[in-house]
mmCIF file of C-alpha atoms in Angstrom:
data_model
loop_
_atom_site.group_PDB
_atom_site.id
_atom_site.type_symbol
_atom_site.label_atom_id
_atom_site.label_comp_id
_atom_site.label_asym_id
_atom_site.label_seq_id
_atom_site.Cartn_x
_atom_site.Cartn_y
_atom_site.Cartn_z
ATOM 1 C CA MET A 58 21.686 -10.666 -11.799
ATOM 2 C CA ALA A 59 23.847 -7.887 -10.853
ATOM 3 C CA TYR A 60 24.452 -5.738 -7.763
ATOM 4 C CA ILE A 61 24.510 -1.834 -8.054
ATOM 5 C CA ASP A 62 25.896 0.477 -5.282
ATOM 6 C CA ILE A 63 23.289 2.559 -3.809
ATOM 7 C CA ASP A 64 25.039 5.074 -1.162
ATOM 8 C CA GLY A 65 27.204 1.993 -0.079
ATOM 9 C CA LEU A 66 24.400 -0.537 -0.273
ATOM 10 C CA SER A 67 25.097 -3.535 -2.754
ATOM 11 C CA THR A 68 21.704 -3.960 -3.961
ATOM 12 C CA TRP A 69 20.851 -7.070 -5.897
ATOM 13 C CA THR A 70 18.897 -6.435 -9.358
ATOM 14 C CA GLU A 71 17.813 -8.505 -12.160
ATOM 15 C CA THR A 72 16.293 -7.941 -15.458
ATOM 16 C CA ARG A 73 14.210 -10.327 -17.480
ATOM 17 C CA GLY A 74 12.184 -9.780 -20.691
ATOM 18 C CA SER A 75 12.441 -7.092 -23.116
ATOM 19 C CA GLY A 76 10.212 -4.684 -24.486
ATOM 20 C CA GLU A 77 9.507 -0.897 -25.055
ATOM 21 C CA ASN A 78 8.202 -0.402 -21.810
ATOM 22 C CA THR A 79 9.538 -1.248 -18.221
ATOM 23 C CA VAL A 80 7.874 -2.714 -15.242
ATOM 24 C CA VAL A 81 9.755 -2.438 -11.851
ATOM 25 C CA LEU A 82 8.327 -5.104 -9.576
ATOM 26 C CA LEU A 83 8.532 -3.986 -5.846
ATOM 27 C CA HIS A 84 8.179 -7.065 -3.638
ATOM 28 C CA GLY A 85 6.765 -7.447 -0.126
ATOM 29 C CA GLY A 86 7.755 -7.239 3.192
ATOM 30 C CA LEU A 87 9.971 -9.912 4.806
ATOM 31 C CA GLY A 88 9.894 -11.299 1.067
ATOM 32 C CA ASN A 89 12.041 -10.875 -1.979
ATOM 33 C CA SER A 90 11.784 -10.360 -5.477
ATOM 34 C CA ASP A 91 12.092 -13.957 -6.495
ATOM 35 C CA GLN A 92 8.443 -14.057 -5.065
ATOM 36 C CA LEU A 93 7.111 -11.823 -7.737
ATOM 37 C CA PHE A 94 9.611 -12.842 -10.821
ATOM 38 C CA ASP A 95 8.262 -16.623 -10.272
ATOM 39 C CA SER A 96 4.727 -15.847 -10.128
ATOM 40 C CA ILE A 97 3.286 -12.760 -12.238
ATOM 41 C CA GLY A 98 6.935 -11.948 -13.477
ATOM 42 C CA ALA A 99 6.690 -15.305 -15.884
ATOM 43 C CA ASP A 100 3.662 -13.666 -18.015
ATOM 44 C CA LEU A 101 5.098 -9.996 -17.619
ATOM 45 C CA GLU A 102 8.071 -10.440 -19.350
ATOM 46 C CA GLN A 103 6.900 -11.683 -22.437
ATOM 47 C CA ASP A 104 5.842 -8.211 -23.036
ATOM 48 C CA PHE A 105 7.792 -6.132 -21.021
ATOM 49 C CA ARG A 106 11.348 -5.585 -19.687
ATOM 50 C CA VAL A 107 11.008 -6.539 -15.959
ATOM 51 C CA ILE A 108 13.205 -5.334 -13.410
ATOM 52 C CA GLY A 109 13.718 -6.501 -9.744
ATOM 53 C CA PHE A 110 15.501 -5.334 -6.687
ATOM 54 C CA ASP A 111 15.877 -6.693 -3.377
ATOM 55 C CA ARG A 112 15.276 -4.050 -0.452
ATOM 56 C CA ARG A 113 17.763 -3.623 2.407
ATOM 57 C CA GLY A 114 17.408 -6.892 4.763
ATOM 58 C CA HIS A 115 15.599 -8.737 2.167
ATOM 59 C CA GLY A 116 16.554 -11.201 -0.293
ATOM 60 C CA TYR A 117 20.054 -10.866 -1.762
ATOM 61 C CA THR A 118 20.391 -7.267 -0.113
ATOM 62 C CA ALA A 119 22.293 -7.299 3.215
ATOM 63 C CA ASP A 120 20.912 -5.332 6.063
ATOM 64 C CA THR A 121 22.278 -2.689 8.089
ATOM 65 C CA GLU A 122 22.012 -1.571 11.577
ATOM 66 C CA GLU A 123 19.340 1.263 10.756
ATOM 67 C CA PRO A 124 15.455 0.737 11.136
ATOM 68 C CA PHE A 125 13.103 -0.058 8.701
ATOM 69 C CA HIS A 126 10.983 3.084 7.205
ATOM 70 C CA TYR A 127 9.130 3.387 4.435
ATOM 71 C CA ASP A 128 10.220 6.692 3.401
ATOM 72 C CA ASP A 129 13.667 5.424 3.490
ATOM 73 C CA MET A 130 12.823 2.428 1.148
ATOM 74 C CA ALA A 131 11.003 4.966 -1.283
ATOM 75 C CA THR A 132 14.601 6.730 -1.183
ATOM 76 C CA HIS A 133 16.298 3.547 -1.901
ATOM 77 C CA ALA A 134 13.722 2.875 -4.868
ATOM 78 C CA ILE A 135 14.334 5.989 -6.359
ATOM 79 C CA LYS A 136 17.600 5.609 -6.664
ATOM 80 C CA VAL A 137 17.705 2.124 -8.342
ATOM 81 C CA LEU A 138 15.296 3.778 -10.719
ATOM 82 C CA GLU A 139 17.829 6.459 -11.534
ATOM 83 C CA HIS A 140 20.146 3.475 -12.511
ATOM 84 C CA VAL A 141 17.546 2.282 -14.922
ATOM 85 C CA ASP A 142 18.172 2.616 -18.338
ATOM 86 C CA ALA A 143 14.607 3.126 -19.603
ATOM 87 C CA SER A 144 13.564 5.330 -22.598
ATOM 88 C CA SER A 145 10.721 6.412 -20.916
ATOM 89 C CA LYS A 146 8.917 6.251 -17.275
ATOM 90 C CA VAL A 147 8.365 3.005 -15.853
ATOM 91 C CA HIS A 148 5.268 1.197 -14.548
ATOM 92 C CA LEU A 149 5.409 0.343 -10.547
ATOM 93 C CA VAL A 150 3.939 -3.043 -9.720
ATOM 94 C CA GLY A 151 4.254 -3.326 -5.937
ATOM 95 C CA TRP A 152 2.911 -6.022 -3.548
ATOM 96 C CA SER A 153 2.317 -5.351 -0.176
ATOM 97 C CA ASP A 154 4.785 -3.381 1.507
ATOM 98 C CA GLY A 155 6.162 -2.890 -2.274
ATOM 99 C CA GLY A 156 2.854 -1.171 -2.937
ATOM 100 C CA ILE A 157 3.395 1.177 -0.127
ATOM 101 C CA VAL A 158 6.909 2.047 -1.532
ATOM 102 C CA ALA A 159 5.592 2.491 -4.977
ATOM 103 C CA MET A 160 3.135 5.413 -3.872
ATOM 104 C CA LEU A 161 5.473 6.915 -2.101
ATOM 105 C CA VAL A 162 7.722 6.885 -4.892
ATOM 106 C CA ALA A 163 5.213 8.366 -7.466
ATOM 107 C CA LEU A 164 4.161 10.940 -4.569
ATOM 108 C CA ARG A 165 7.983 12.399 -4.434
ATOM 109 C CA ARG A 166 8.772 11.662 -8.098
ATOM 110 C CA PRO A 167 5.927 11.572 -10.683
ATOM 111 C CA ASP A 168 8.481 12.278 -13.259
ATOM 112 C CA LEU A 169 9.948 8.545 -13.006
ATOM 113 C CA VAL A 170 6.579 6.828 -13.019
ATOM 114 C CA ASP A 171 3.961 5.951 -16.045
ATOM 115 C CA ARG A 172 1.322 3.785 -14.231
ATOM 116 C CA LEU A 173 0.918 2.222 -10.582
ATOM 117 C CA VAL A 174 -0.357 -1.272 -9.515
ATOM 118 C CA LEU A 175 -0.826 -1.657 -5.894
ATOM 119 C CA ILE A 176 -1.444 -5.511 -4.811
ATOM 120 C CA GLY A 177 -2.534 -5.635 -1.087
ATOM 121 C CA THR A 178 -1.493 -2.254 -0.330
ATOM 122 C CA ASN A 179 -2.563 -0.116 2.715
ATOM 123 C CA PHE A 180 -1.950 3.560 2.708
ATOM 124 C CA HIS A 181 -2.184 3.811 6.659
ATOM 125 C CA VAL A 182 -1.282 1.542 9.486
ATOM 126 C CA ASP A 183 -5.093 1.275 10.588
ATOM 127 C CA GLY A 184 -6.083 -0.230 7.229
ATOM 128 C CA LEU A 185 -4.945 -3.653 8.146
ATOM 129 C CA HIS A 186 -6.402 -6.686 9.822
ATOM 130 C CA GLU A 187 -4.401 -8.106 12.643
ATOM 131 C CA PRO A 188 -3.017 -11.560 11.223
ATOM 132 C CA ASP A 189 -3.750 -14.765 12.963
ATOM 133 C CA PRO A 190 -2.005 -17.368 10.493
ATOM 134 C CA GLY A 191 -2.399 -19.916 13.349
ATOM 135 C CA ASP A 192 0.330 -22.481 14.409
ATOM 136 C CA ASP A 193 -0.411 -24.733 11.134
ATOM 137 C CA SER A 194 0.482 -21.845 9.036
ATOM 138 C CA PRO A 195 3.548 -22.284 6.398
ATOM 139 C CA VAL A 196 3.987 -18.282 6.036
ATOM 140 C CA GLY A 197 6.545 -17.913 8.816
ATOM 141 C CA ASP A 198 8.186 -21.039 7.580
ATOM 142 C CA THR A 199 8.419 -19.898 3.987
ATOM 143 C CA MET A 200 9.851 -16.257 4.945
ATOM 144 C CA LEU A 201 12.453 -18.003 6.898
ATOM 145 C CA GLU A 202 13.562 -20.485 4.431
ATOM 146 C CA GLY A 203 13.489 -17.559 1.780
ATOM 147 C CA HIS A 204 15.861 -15.492 3.655
ATOM 148 C CA ALA A 205 18.195 -18.249 4.533
ATOM 149 C CA GLU A 206 18.652 -19.325 1.137
ATOM 150 C CA ARG A 207 19.581 -15.812 0.055
ATOM 151 C CA SER A 208 20.195 -13.260 2.619
ATOM 152 C CA PRO A 209 24.336 -12.414 2.859
ATOM 153 C CA ASP A 210 23.379 -11.989 6.673
ATOM 154 C CA GLY A 211 22.344 -15.447 7.328
ATOM 155 C CA ALA A 212 19.429 -17.297 8.641
ATOM 156 C CA ASP A 213 20.474 -16.223 12.394
ATOM 157 C CA HIS A 214 19.738 -12.433 11.384
ATOM 158 C CA PHE A 215 15.911 -13.197 10.256
ATOM 159 C CA PRO A 216 14.631 -12.401 13.649
ATOM 160 C CA VAL A 217 16.346 -9.031 13.650
ATOM 161 C CA VAL A 218 14.822 -8.242 10.382
ATOM 162 C CA THR A 219 11.477 -9.542 11.573
ATOM 163 C CA GLU A 220 11.410 -7.091 14.678
ATOM 164 C CA LYS A 221 12.221 -4.263 12.662
ATOM 165 C CA PHE A 222 9.412 -4.888 10.024
ATOM 166 C CA MET A 223 6.929 -5.217 12.747
ATOM 167 C CA LYS A 224 8.036 -2.001 14.535
ATOM 168 C CA MET A 225 7.464 -0.529 10.976
ATOM 169 C CA VAL A 226 4.167 -2.038 9.769
ATOM 170 C CA THR A 227 2.519 -1.385 13.048
ATOM 171 C CA THR A 228 3.448 2.574 13.254
ATOM 172 C CA GLU A 229 3.616 3.161 9.442
ATOM 173 C CA PRO A 230 2.399 4.211 6.897
ATOM 174 C CA THR A 231 0.450 7.387 8.140
ATOM 175 C CA LEU A 232 -0.882 8.549 4.359
ATOM 176 C CA ALA A 233 -4.309 10.475 4.615
ATOM 177 C CA PRO A 234 -6.643 10.219 1.507
ATOM 178 C CA GLY A 235 -5.841 13.760 0.853
ATOM 179 C CA ASP A 236 -2.410 12.615 0.153
ATOM 180 C CA VAL A 237 -3.467 9.626 -2.253
ATOM 181 C CA ALA A 238 -5.469 11.765 -4.130
ATOM 182 C CA GLN A 239 -2.199 13.751 -5.285
ATOM 183 C CA LEU A 240 -1.484 10.563 -7.199
ATOM 184 C CA GLU A 241 -3.144 11.696 -10.758
ATOM 185 C CA LEU A 242 -1.319 8.516 -12.703
ATOM 186 C CA PRO A 243 -3.607 5.475 -14.125
ATOM 187 C CA THR A 244 -3.486 3.460 -10.775
ATOM 188 C CA LEU A 245 -4.660 -0.339 -10.615
ATOM 189 C CA VAL A 246 -5.668 -1.287 -6.964
ATOM 190 C CA LEU A 247 -5.938 -4.953 -6.628
ATOM 191 C CA VAL A 248 -6.255 -7.409 -3.705
ATOM 192 C CA GLY A 249 -7.826 -10.676 -2.410
ATOM 193 C CA ASP A 250 -11.467 -10.832 -1.178
ATOM 194 C CA ASP A 251 -9.701 -12.062 1.999
ATOM 195 C CA ASP A 252 -7.015 -9.769 2.277
ATOM 196 C CA MET A 253 -4.819 -8.709 4.932
ATOM 197 C CA VAL A 254 -6.009 -5.234 3.937
ATOM 198 C CA ARG A 255 -9.322 -4.406 5.035
ATOM 199 C CA LEU A 256 -12.065 -4.121 2.158
ATOM 200 C CA ASP A 257 -13.309 -0.865 3.287
ATOM 201 C CA HIS A 258 -9.901 0.820 3.553
ATOM 202 C CA THR A 259 -9.045 -0.872 0.060
ATOM 203 C CA VAL A 260 -12.019 0.849 -1.393
ATOM 204 C CA ALA A 261 -11.157 4.183 0.161
ATOM 205 C CA LEU A 262 -7.849 3.839 -1.385
ATOM 206 C CA TYR A 263 -9.814 3.386 -5.119
ATOM 207 C CA GLU A 264 -12.136 6.205 -4.128
ATOM 208 C CA ALA A 265 -9.209 8.677 -3.320
ATOM 209 C CA LEU A 266 -7.515 8.090 -6.520
ATOM 210 C CA PRO A 267 -8.348 10.402 -9.557
ATOM 211 C CA ALA A 268 -7.548 7.723 -12.022
ATOM 212 C CA GLY A 269 -7.974 4.662 -9.893
ATOM 213 C CA ARG A 270 -9.474 1.098 -11.154
ATOM 214 C CA LEU A 271 -10.570 -1.561 -8.468
ATOM 215 C CA CYS A 272 -10.075 -5.428 -8.901
ATOM 216 C CA VAL A 273 -11.182 -7.770 -5.931
ATOM 217 C CA ILE A 274 -10.260 -11.406 -6.938
ATOM 218 C CA PRO A 275 -12.578 -13.691 -5.757
ATOM 219 C CA GLY A 276 -11.326 -16.761 -3.383
ATOM 220 C CA ALA A 277 -7.643 -15.063 -2.710
ATOM 221 C CA SER A 278 -6.005 -13.745 0.259
ATOM 222 C CA HIS A 279 -3.043 -11.260 0.844
ATOM 223 C CA ALA A 280 -1.044 -13.831 -1.358
ATOM 224 C CA VAL A 281 -3.371 -13.456 -4.349
ATOM 225 C CA VAL A 282 -0.083 -13.226 -6.690
ATOM 226 C CA ILE A 283 1.152 -16.605 -5.588
ATOM 227 C CA GLU A 284 -2.380 -18.271 -5.522
ATOM 228 C CA HIS A 285 -3.404 -16.766 -8.833
ATOM 229 C CA PRO A 286 -0.731 -15.454 -10.726
ATOM 230 C CA ARG A 287 -1.820 -16.176 -14.291
ATOM 231 C CA LEU A 288 -4.899 -14.252 -13.579
ATOM 232 C CA VAL A 289 -3.307 -11.431 -11.573
ATOM 233 C CA ALA A 290 -0.436 -11.152 -14.551
ATOM 234 C CA ALA A 291 -3.579 -11.007 -17.389
ATOM 235 C CA ILE A 292 -5.097 -8.256 -15.423
ATOM 236 C CA ILE A 293 -2.167 -6.302 -14.934
ATOM 237 C CA LYS A 294 -1.035 -6.549 -18.611
ATOM 238 C CA ASP A 295 -4.707 -5.308 -19.542
ATOM 239 C CA PHE A 296 -4.558 -2.408 -17.452
ATOM 240 C CA LEU A 297 -1.023 -1.354 -18.633
ATOM 241 C CA GLN A 298 -1.303 -1.772 -22.437
ATOM 242 C CA GLY A 299 -4.867 -0.329 -22.232
ATOM 243 C CA PRO A 300 -5.981 3.027 -22.808
ATOM 244 C CA GLU A 301 -5.210 5.588 -19.789
ATOM 245 C CA THR A 302 -8.869 6.317 -19.455
ATOM 246 C CA PRO A 303 -10.948 3.309 -19.714
ATOM 247 C CA GLU A 304 -13.909 3.352 -21.990
ATOM 248 C CA THR A 305 -17.111 2.003 -20.530
ATOM 249 C CA PHE A 306 -20.846 1.757 -21.486
ATOM 250 C CA ILE A 307 -22.120 3.536 -18.724
ATOM 251 C CA PRO A 308 -19.899 5.351 -16.739
ATOM 252 C CA ILE A 309 -20.972 6.770 -13.346
ATOM 253 C CA ARG A 310 -17.591 7.723 -11.246
ATOM 254 C CA ARG A 311 -15.477 8.325 -14.605
ATOM 255 C CA ALA A 312 -18.473 10.613 -16.073
ATOM 256 C CA GLN A 313 -17.812 13.300 -13.285
#
């Protein structure tokens, strides 16, 4: 564990595992890097150098008075990547909000990124179902507990973070399929079959990607990385370690 200074913000980072290639994990909204390290990261670090960092107002990284915007998060991520001592481009694995950040980073700085993994990711705000967790859902309590255990701002700051998060996710992102089409690097789109991201939106994301691959995990929700960590990690490793262009027996879309 280490803290690095990014424009005056003390940013929590951690590196696990080793390997010739580097995977950078980008956590979800209101979450933290431990959620990915402790789920899919455990298997990924057997073959890769795995790096995670907590964005502003998340995990072990303190908040500021500024609102949340995906573009700002991408700027933060780019500056973290510039600190990474990697011998080559990195693979970005982003879950939910982290996937949005990953797309924006790759669009702005393709020189930093080798391959993308987008888990439960929407490219436009209209691509989300409205969540209805119900009174018995453990999601809210889990997020609050994770924040309270880690945040330098304390548990009382969680409502502030939540308000800023909700303002962002109800107005952003606003990418179009044409923007997504500029992502020419190999990209894996992975979702649960009962994801918070609409399935038709996920398919539109996949179809807009010039080098996209699609994986829908059955019996899974937006929390697919927690529900099926070994399966998700195996699929990601196969994607990252396999050929850039998959070799299939009867290509249709890729034959064009």
